Short mmCIF file of C-alpha atoms in Angstrom, two decimals:
data_model
loop_
_atom_site.label_atom_id
_atom_site.label_comp_id
_atom_site.label_asym_id
_atom_site.label_seq_id
_atom_site.Cartn_x
_atom_site.Cartn_y
_atom_site.Cartn_z
CA UNK A 43 32.43 58.57 -63.48
CA UNK A 44 28.97 59.08 -62.55
CA UNK A 45 26.09 56.44 -63.18
CA UNK A 46 22.37 56.83 -63.82
CA UNK A 47 19.95 55.30 -61.27
CA UNK A 48 17.52 52.97 -62.50
CA UNK A 49 13.87 53.21 -61.55
CA UNK A 50 11.93 49.95 -60.59
CA UNK A 51 9.81 49.89 -63.72
CA UNK A 52 13.07 49.83 -65.92
CA UNK A 53 14.77 47.54 -63.55
CA UNK A 54 12.22 44.67 -64.20
CA UNK A 55 11.17 45.39 -67.72
CA UNK A 56 14.33 46.50 -69.50
CA UNK A 57 17.40 45.31 -67.21
CA UNK A 58 15.36 42.11 -66.29
CA UNK A 59 16.75 41.62 -62.99
CA UNK A 60 16.55 37.96 -61.71
CA UNK A 61 16.05 36.38 -65.13
CA UNK A 62 19.45 34.86 -65.26
CA UNK A 63 21.27 35.20 -68.79
CA UNK A 64 18.31 37.45 -69.92
CA UNK A 65 19.39 40.04 -67.26
CA UNK A 66 21.67 43.10 -68.40
CA UNK A 67 25.36 42.60 -67.86
CA UNK A 68 25.37 46.06 -67.13
CA UNK A 69 23.28 46.20 -64.10
CA UNK A 70 25.16 47.74 -61.33
CA UNK A 71 24.40 48.24 -57.69
CA UNK A 72 25.44 50.85 -55.21
CA UNK A 73 24.38 50.59 -51.50
CA UNK A 74 23.78 54.37 -51.28
CA UNK A 75 22.05 54.93 -54.71
CA UNK A 76 20.48 51.57 -55.48
CA UNK A 77 20.65 50.00 -59.14
CA UNK A 78 22.54 51.84 -61.79
CA UNK A 79 23.52 51.58 -65.39
CA UNK A 80 27.16 50.75 -66.19
CA UNK A 81 26.63 50.96 -70.03
CA UNK A 82 28.62 54.00 -70.75
CA UNK A 83 32.29 54.03 -72.46
CA UNK A 84 34.63 53.29 -69.52
CA UNK A 85 37.22 50.83 -68.44
CA UNK A 86 34.38 49.48 -66.07
CA UNK A 87 32.19 48.60 -69.21
CA UNK A 88 35.02 47.01 -71.09
CA UNK A 89 35.81 44.74 -68.02
CA UNK A 90 32.27 43.56 -67.83
CA UNK A 91 32.23 42.68 -71.48
CA UNK A 92 35.39 40.96 -70.90
CA UNK A 93 34.00 38.70 -67.90
CA UNK A 94 30.56 38.29 -70.06
CA UNK A 95 32.51 37.02 -73.19
CA UNK A 96 34.88 34.70 -70.86
CA UNK A 97 31.54 33.16 -69.42
CA UNK A 98 32.29 34.28 -65.78
CA UNK A 99 28.94 36.09 -65.39
CA UNK A 100 25.28 34.79 -65.46
CA UNK A 101 23.71 38.15 -66.39
CA UNK A 102 25.21 38.57 -70.24
CA UNK A 103 22.61 40.44 -71.89
CA UNK A 104 22.75 43.96 -73.29
CA UNK A 105 19.14 45.31 -73.18
CA UNK A 106 19.57 48.86 -74.22
CA UNK A 107 21.95 51.38 -75.35
CA UNK A 108 22.56 52.67 -71.96
CA UNK A 109 21.08 55.56 -69.81
#
């Protein structure tokens, strides 16, 4: 699965990195590509949703429709 890289403006204004529960649950980090969006239909997104619902994540918001 190819993910979309997130620029610095979107990272702070939309994804809300570092803002606890307001941070997007789909914000992912790849050491080679930087921050990426995981809000595309996939098993990964389903797993993230399950963890957010179970309360095992701090970042639980859904901040956009995905990129």
